[in-house]
Tab-separated table of C-alpha atoms in Angstrom:
chain	number	residue	atom	x	y	z
M	1	MET	CA	-13.520	2.037	52.146
M	2	ARG	CA	-12.080	-1.406	51.386
M	3	ARG	CA	-8.939	-3.267	52.096
M	4	TYR	CA	-7.508	-7.165	51.651
M	5	LEU	CA	-6.122	-8.101	55.341
M	6	THR	CA	-3.583	-10.524	54.477
M	7	ALA	CA	-3.336	-12.009	58.120
M	8	ALA	CA	-6.768	-13.025	57.839
M	9	GLY	CA	-6.912	-13.755	54.173
M	10	VAL	CA	-10.230	-11.845	53.854
M	11	HIS	CA	-11.566	-8.517	52.104
M	12	ALA	CA	-12.981	-5.957	54.731
M	13	GLU	CA	-15.094	-3.189	53.613
M	14	ILE	CA	-16.898	-0.373	55.620
M	15	ALA	CA	-19.733	1.048	53.467
M	16	PRO	CA	-22.755	3.809	54.349
M	17	ASP	CA	-25.737	1.819	55.457
M	18	LYS	CA	-28.431	2.071	52.947
M	19	PHE	CA	-31.431	1.907	55.919
M	20	THR	CA	-29.808	4.161	58.655
M	21	ALA	CA	-28.764	7.776	58.721
M	22	GLY	CA	-25.254	8.327	60.031
M	23	GLY	CA	-24.879	4.300	59.743
M	24	TRP	CA	-21.969	2.197	58.656
M	25	VAL	CA	-21.651	-1.504	58.200
M	26	LEU	CA	-18.350	-3.574	58.100
M	27	CYS	CA	-18.514	-6.611	56.137
M	28	LEU	CA	-15.841	-9.440	55.832
M	29	ASP	CA	-15.745	-11.064	52.427
M	30	GLY	CA	-19.348	-9.378	51.966
M	31	ALA	CA	-20.695	-10.804	55.309
M	32	GLU	CA	-22.267	-8.433	57.490
M	33	GLN	CA	-19.941	-8.428	60.716
M	34	SER	CA	-20.637	-5.025	62.599
M	35	HIS	CA	-23.083	-2.038	62.291
M	36	VAL	CA	-22.064	1.523	63.619
M	37	ASN	CA	-24.193	4.731	63.814
M	38	PHE	CA	-21.321	7.151	63.812
M	39	ALA	CA	-24.017	10.053	64.054
M	40	HIS	CA	-25.576	8.524	67.135
M	41	PRO	CA	-23.412	6.033	68.704
M	42	GLU	CA	-25.916	5.500	71.406
M	43	GLU	CA	-28.139	3.856	68.762
M	44	ILE	CA	-27.506	0.020	68.375
M	45	PHE	CA	-29.074	-1.414	65.221
M	46	TYR	CA	-28.495	-5.138	65.415
M	47	GLU	CA	-31.377	-6.830	67.950
M	48	TYR	CA	-28.676	-9.084	69.892
M	49	LEU	CA	-26.421	-6.346	70.682
M	50	ARG	CA	-29.299	-3.854	71.821
M	51	ARG	CA	-29.957	-6.714	74.518
M	52	VAL	CA	-26.421	-6.656	75.296
M	53	GLY	CA	-26.617	-2.819	75.359
M	54	ASN	CA	-29.415	-3.450	77.949
M	55	VAL	CA	-27.292	-5.411	80.513
M	56	VAL	CA	-24.611	-2.632	80.066
M	57	ASP	CA	-27.230	-0.023	81.042
M	58	VAL	CA	-28.116	-1.670	84.559
M	59	VAL	CA	-24.740	-2.851	85.616
M	60	ALA	CA	-24.168	0.587	87.606
M	61	PRO	CA	-26.258	3.730	88.173
M	62	ALA	CA	-26.971	5.723	84.684
M	63	GLY	CA	-23.993	7.503	83.303
M	64	SER	CA	-21.541	6.447	85.678
M	65	PRO	CA	-18.238	5.055	84.069
M	66	ILE	CA	-17.550	1.175	84.291
M	67	THR	CA	-14.961	-0.883	83.585
M	68	ALA	CA	-15.484	-3.057	80.294
M	69	VAL	CA	-13.552	-6.096	78.513
M	70	HIS	CA	-14.589	-6.750	74.661
M	71	LEU	CA	-13.685	-10.458	73.651
M	72	GLY	CA	-14.410	-9.553	69.861
M	73	ALA	CA	-13.890	-6.009	68.635
M	74	GLY	CA	-15.463	-5.769	65.239
M	75	ALA	CA	-16.210	-2.404	64.655
M	76	LEU	CA	-16.433	-1.321	68.062
M	77	THR	CA	-20.149	-0.575	68.208
M	78	LEU	CA	-20.405	-1.437	71.706
M	79	ALA	CA	-17.363	0.124	72.964
M	80	ARG	CA	-18.695	3.221	71.134
M	81	TYR	CA	-22.173	2.854	73.053
M	82	LEU	CA	-20.310	3.012	76.236
M	83	GLU	CA	-18.356	5.757	75.536
M	84	ALA	CA	-21.964	7.685	74.668
M	85	THR	CA	-23.989	6.719	77.626
M	86	ARG	CA	-21.071	6.036	80.182
M	87	PRO	CA	-18.590	8.708	79.325
M	88	GLY	CA	-14.906	7.975	80.924
M	89	SER	CA	-15.563	4.341	81.002
M	90	VAL	CA	-12.197	2.366	81.038
M	91	GLN	CA	-12.317	-0.294	78.228
M	92	THR	CA	-10.310	-2.891	76.409
M	93	ALA	CA	-11.173	-4.305	73.079
M	94	VAL	CA	-9.523	-7.743	72.543
M	95	GLU	CA	-9.471	-8.717	68.625
M	96	VAL	CA	-7.688	-11.610	66.889
M	97	GLU	CA	-7.186	-10.379	63.589
M	98	PRO	CA	-4.816	-7.985	63.678
M	99	GLU	CA	-5.168	-5.469	60.770
M	100	LEU	CA	-8.626	-5.133	61.486
M	101	PRO	CA	-8.860	-2.579	64.435
M	102	GLY	CA	-6.520	-0.310	62.401
M	103	PHE	CA	-8.667	-0.546	59.131
M	104	VAL	CA	-11.850	0.103	61.158
M	105	LEU	CA	-10.342	3.098	63.025
M	106	GLU	CA	-9.105	4.547	60.054
M	107	ALA	CA	-12.528	4.680	58.645
M	108	LEU	CA	-14.361	5.351	61.701
M	109	PRO	CA	-12.167	6.887	64.543
M	110	LEU	CA	-13.452	6.768	68.247
M	111	PRO	CA	-14.387	9.915	69.804
M	112	SER	CA	-11.449	12.005	71.057
M	113	GLY	CA	-10.961	11.040	74.501
M	114	ALA	CA	-12.434	7.526	74.847
M	115	ASP	CA	-10.467	5.347	76.467
M	116	VAL	CA	-10.413	2.031	74.787
M	117	ARG	CA	-7.469	0.031	74.499
M	118	ILE	CA	-7.005	-2.470	71.460
M	119	VAL	CA	-5.170	-5.697	72.075
M	120	VAL	CA	-4.423	-7.940	69.329
M	121	ASP	CA	-4.557	-11.381	70.570
M	122	ASP	CA	-6.759	-14.406	70.967
M	123	ALA	CA	-9.519	-13.932	73.346
M	124	ARG	CA	-8.613	-16.501	76.160
M	125	ALA	CA	-4.675	-15.740	75.620
M	126	ALA	CA	-5.541	-12.173	76.502
M	127	LEU	CA	-7.530	-12.448	79.644
M	128	PRO	CA	-4.459	-12.399	81.974
M	129	HIS	CA	-3.509	-9.017	80.427
M	130	VAL	CA	-6.537	-7.206	80.103
M	131	ALA	CA	-7.419	-6.103	83.630
M	132	ALA	CA	-6.709	-7.003	87.354
M	133	PRO	CA	-8.913	-9.866	88.967
M	134	GLY	CA	-12.270	-8.667	90.473
M	135	THR	CA	-11.931	-5.525	88.633
M	136	VAL	CA	-14.251	-5.496	85.717
M	137	ASP	CA	-18.116	-4.653	85.721
M	138	VAL	CA	-18.669	-6.252	82.211
M	139	VAL	CA	-16.922	-8.877	80.079
M	140	VAL	CA	-18.695	-9.147	76.653
M	141	LEU	CA	-17.804	-12.242	74.484
M	142	ASP	CA	-19.172	-11.988	70.949
M	143	VAL	CA	-17.252	-14.170	68.431
M	144	PHE	CA	-19.341	-17.211	68.348
M	145	THR	CA	-20.795	-18.334	64.866
M	146	GLY	CA	-22.267	-21.465	65.973
M	147	VAL	CA	-20.708	-24.875	66.467
M	148	ALA	CA	-17.594	-23.579	64.053
M	149	ALA	CA	-16.671	-21.103	67.337
M	150	PRO	CA	-13.368	-21.892	68.747
M	151	ALA	CA	-13.387	-24.832	70.833
M	152	HIS	CA	-11.031	-23.160	73.947
M	153	LEU	CA	-13.695	-20.662	74.161
M	154	THR	CA	-16.402	-22.672	74.960
M	155	GLU	CA	-14.855	-24.761	77.566
M	156	ALA	CA	-15.772	-24.101	81.787
M	157	SER	CA	-12.177	-23.670	82.288
M	158	PHE	CA	-12.304	-20.713	79.860
M	159	TYR	CA	-15.542	-19.127	81.479
M	160	GLY	CA	-13.610	-19.684	85.040
M	161	GLU	CA	-10.826	-17.506	84.156
M	162	ALA	CA	-13.037	-14.560	82.569
M	163	ALA	CA	-15.184	-14.763	85.874
M	164	GLN	CA	-12.191	-14.005	87.987
M	165	LEU	CA	-11.817	-10.643	86.147
M	166	LEU	CA	-15.432	-9.717	87.279
M	167	SER	CA	-16.299	-7.287	90.240
M	168	PRO	CA	-18.625	-8.715	92.686
M	169	GLY	CA	-21.513	-7.383	90.863
M	170	GLY	CA	-19.721	-7.719	87.436
M	171	VAL	CA	-21.372	-10.149	84.785
M	172	MET	CA	-20.222	-11.536	81.789
M	173	VAL	CA	-22.341	-11.208	78.300
M	174	VAL	CA	-22.011	-13.736	75.784
M	175	ASN	CA	-23.630	-13.400	72.304
M	176	VAL	CA	-24.608	-16.958	70.900
M	177	GLY	CA	-25.450	-17.429	67.270
M	178	ASP	CA	-27.145	-20.736	66.751
M	179	ASP	CA	-29.149	-23.110	64.426
M	180	ALA	CA	-32.720	-23.954	64.999
M	181	GLY	CA	-32.568	-26.590	67.669
M	182	LEU	CA	-30.600	-24.435	69.796
M	183	THR	CA	-27.886	-27.424	70.440
M	184	PHE	CA	-24.804	-25.088	70.604
M	185	PHE	CA	-26.732	-22.573	72.829
M	186	ALA	CA	-27.719	-25.138	74.982
M	187	ASP	CA	-24.461	-26.642	75.289
M	188	GLN	CA	-23.179	-22.940	76.366
M	189	ALA	CA	-25.832	-22.353	78.805
M	190	ARG	CA	-25.193	-25.625	80.554
M	191	VAL	CA	-21.395	-24.956	80.534
M	192	MET	CA	-21.892	-21.244	82.147
M	193	ARG	CA	-24.572	-22.499	84.477
M	194	SER	CA	-21.743	-24.516	86.036
M	195	VAL	CA	-19.301	-21.745	86.564
M	196	PHE	CA	-21.541	-18.691	87.385
M	197	ALA	CA	-23.771	-18.388	90.156
M	198	ASP	CA	-26.859	-17.507	88.070
M	199	VAL	CA	-27.332	-17.269	84.308
M	200	TRP	CA	-30.154	-15.412	82.476
M	201	CYS	CA	-31.094	-15.715	78.512
M	202	LEU	CA	-32.274	-12.841	76.524
M	203	ALA	CA	-33.736	-13.342	73.121
M	204	ASP	CA	-36.595	-12.637	70.970
M	205	ARG	CA	-39.212	-14.801	72.183
M	206	GLN	CA	-39.679	-16.724	68.915
M	207	LEU	CA	-36.052	-18.152	69.173
M	208	LEU	CA	-36.847	-19.548	72.494
M	209	THR	CA	-38.997	-21.814	70.744
M	210	GLY	CA	-36.070	-23.508	68.914
M	211	LEU	CA	-37.731	-23.536	65.781
M	212	HIS	CA	-35.294	-20.409	64.234
M	213	ALA	CA	-31.668	-19.786	63.621
M	214	GLY	CA	-30.676	-16.365	65.546
M	215	ASN	CA	-28.740	-14.929	67.985
M	216	LEU	CA	-29.367	-15.376	71.915
M	217	VAL	CA	-27.726	-13.361	74.879
M	218	LEU	CA	-26.664	-15.517	78.091
M	219	VAL	CA	-25.485	-13.275	81.203
M	220	GLY	CA	-23.778	-14.705	83.842
M	221	GLY	CA	-22.846	-13.071	87.318
M	222	ARG	CA	-20.648	-14.005	90.012
M	223	ARG	CA	-23.967	-13.494	92.422
M	224	PRO	CA	-27.601	-13.928	91.791
M	225	LEU	CA	-28.550	-11.470	89.115
M	226	PRO	CA	-31.029	-8.987	90.433
M	227	ARG	CA	-34.743	-9.811	90.067
M	228	GLU	CA	-35.797	-6.471	89.046
M	229	TRP	CA	-33.565	-6.494	85.991
M	230	ALA	CA	-35.887	-8.865	84.442
M	231	ALA	CA	-38.854	-6.372	84.084
M	232	SER	CA	-36.125	-4.050	82.883
M	233	PHE	CA	-35.088	-6.348	80.136
M	234	GLU	CA	-38.383	-7.161	78.972
M	235	ALA	CA	-39.467	-3.420	78.693
M	236	ALA	CA	-36.198	-2.474	77.168
M	237	GLY	CA	-36.745	-4.679	73.921
M	238	PRO	CA	-36.234	-5.174	71.405
M	239	HIS	CA	-39.857	-6.692	71.291
M	240	PRO	CA	-41.106	-9.189	71.646
M	241	ALA	CA	-38.543	-9.640	74.438
M	242	GLY	CA	-37.755	-12.850	76.038
M	243	VAL	CA	-36.038	-13.323	79.297
M	244	LEU	CA	-35.226	-16.832	80.867
M	245	ASP	CA	-34.113	-16.573	84.629
M	246	GLY	CA	-31.917	-19.389	86.060
M	247	ALA	CA	-34.631	-21.896	86.355
M	248	ARG	CA	-36.550	-21.311	83.061
M	249	LEU	CA	-33.089	-21.337	81.392
M	250	GLY	CA	-32.269	-24.702	82.887
M	251	GLU	CA	-35.563	-25.902	81.590
M	252	LEU	CA	-34.836	-24.647	78.076
M	253	CYS	CA	-31.379	-26.495	78.261
M	254	ARG	CA	-32.481	-30.013	79.117
M	255	PRO	CA	-31.312	-32.468	76.624
M	256	VAL	CA	-34.939	-33.730	75.940
M	257	THR	CA	-36.323	-34.380	72.592
M	258	TYR	CA	-38.862	-31.931	71.039
M	259	SER	CA	-41.031	-31.916	74.405
M	260	MET	CA	-43.457	-29.021	73.969
M	261	ALA	CA	-43.211	-26.436	77.226
M	262	SER	CA	-44.318	-22.991	78.050
M	263	ILE	CA	-41.528	-20.325	78.456
M	264	ASN	CA	-42.231	-16.727	78.913
M	265	GLY	CA	-45.295	-17.364	77.100
M	266	CYS	CA	-44.421	-19.360	74.094
M	267	ARG	CA	-43.997	-22.914	73.336
M	268	ARG	CA	-40.879	-24.644	72.265
M	269	PRO	CA	-39.284	-27.750	71.533
M	270	ALA	CA	-36.642	-28.888	73.447
M	271	PRO	CA	-32.964	-28.046	72.601
M	272	GLY	CA	-29.877	-25.650	70.126
M	273	THR	CA	-28.090	-20.235	65.949
M	274	ALA	CA	-25.639	-19.211	62.953
M	275	SER	CA	-24.596	-15.945	63.850
M	276	ARG	CA	-25.137	-13.211	61.345
M	277	GLU	CA	-22.562	-11.252	62.993
M	278	ARG	CA	-18.646	-11.629	64.328
M	279	GLY	CA	-17.802	-8.869	67.111
M	280	THR	CA	-19.528	-5.886	67.608
């Protein structure tokens, strides 16, 4: 299925995935944006999004519904995952491209009964309207494409506004795509650490060397994140799974120049990766 999205000025296509039975891929101007396993939405193909799913898995008892806000909708992969693993969850997905949600839902409808509200708006502008303060279990930001990210979504004030939505035990999860060197990632980690009580990083261990481009996931909480989560994230993968808690993340993000340090069993030069995906 193909369509020209006039507002965005891009060609959108949803086509079967050649490598996954039941899988579909959303592309914009030929660039992969999202992957959906329509037959098994509980399966997540992209590694970084699987790590986001691991966070969603531990914020509440298994199977219980939660409240989630997705900033960056894409093909609604994570919203589908939540409905499959936590039926009855209340979700809001914010997408800046006005024609994209309709195109996606025409090709890949949500399950009957899924409580997913679609809001067409800028991610920051939508925050006051997506949920009452203190009621959201997970806010997921998945719009970054490295240094080309919208500046108003990289500021401490934006993260502060998003944090106000979170319940006391809620978390904000941010996908950061960056180039080798991790300059943009390190900057966003420092900004989040100035806002949240605790911030961790989940990524392939090789990415933590700073030598490769890729996607890293930041997790921020209004209070210290449970220590037992670290073992859960490492065991859940994808492997090799690297988990940096607040102290070790702070070490990674120090503005030093190629000083080697051991982090989670790997060595890294100091800080800054281009995202292959935008949205989920």
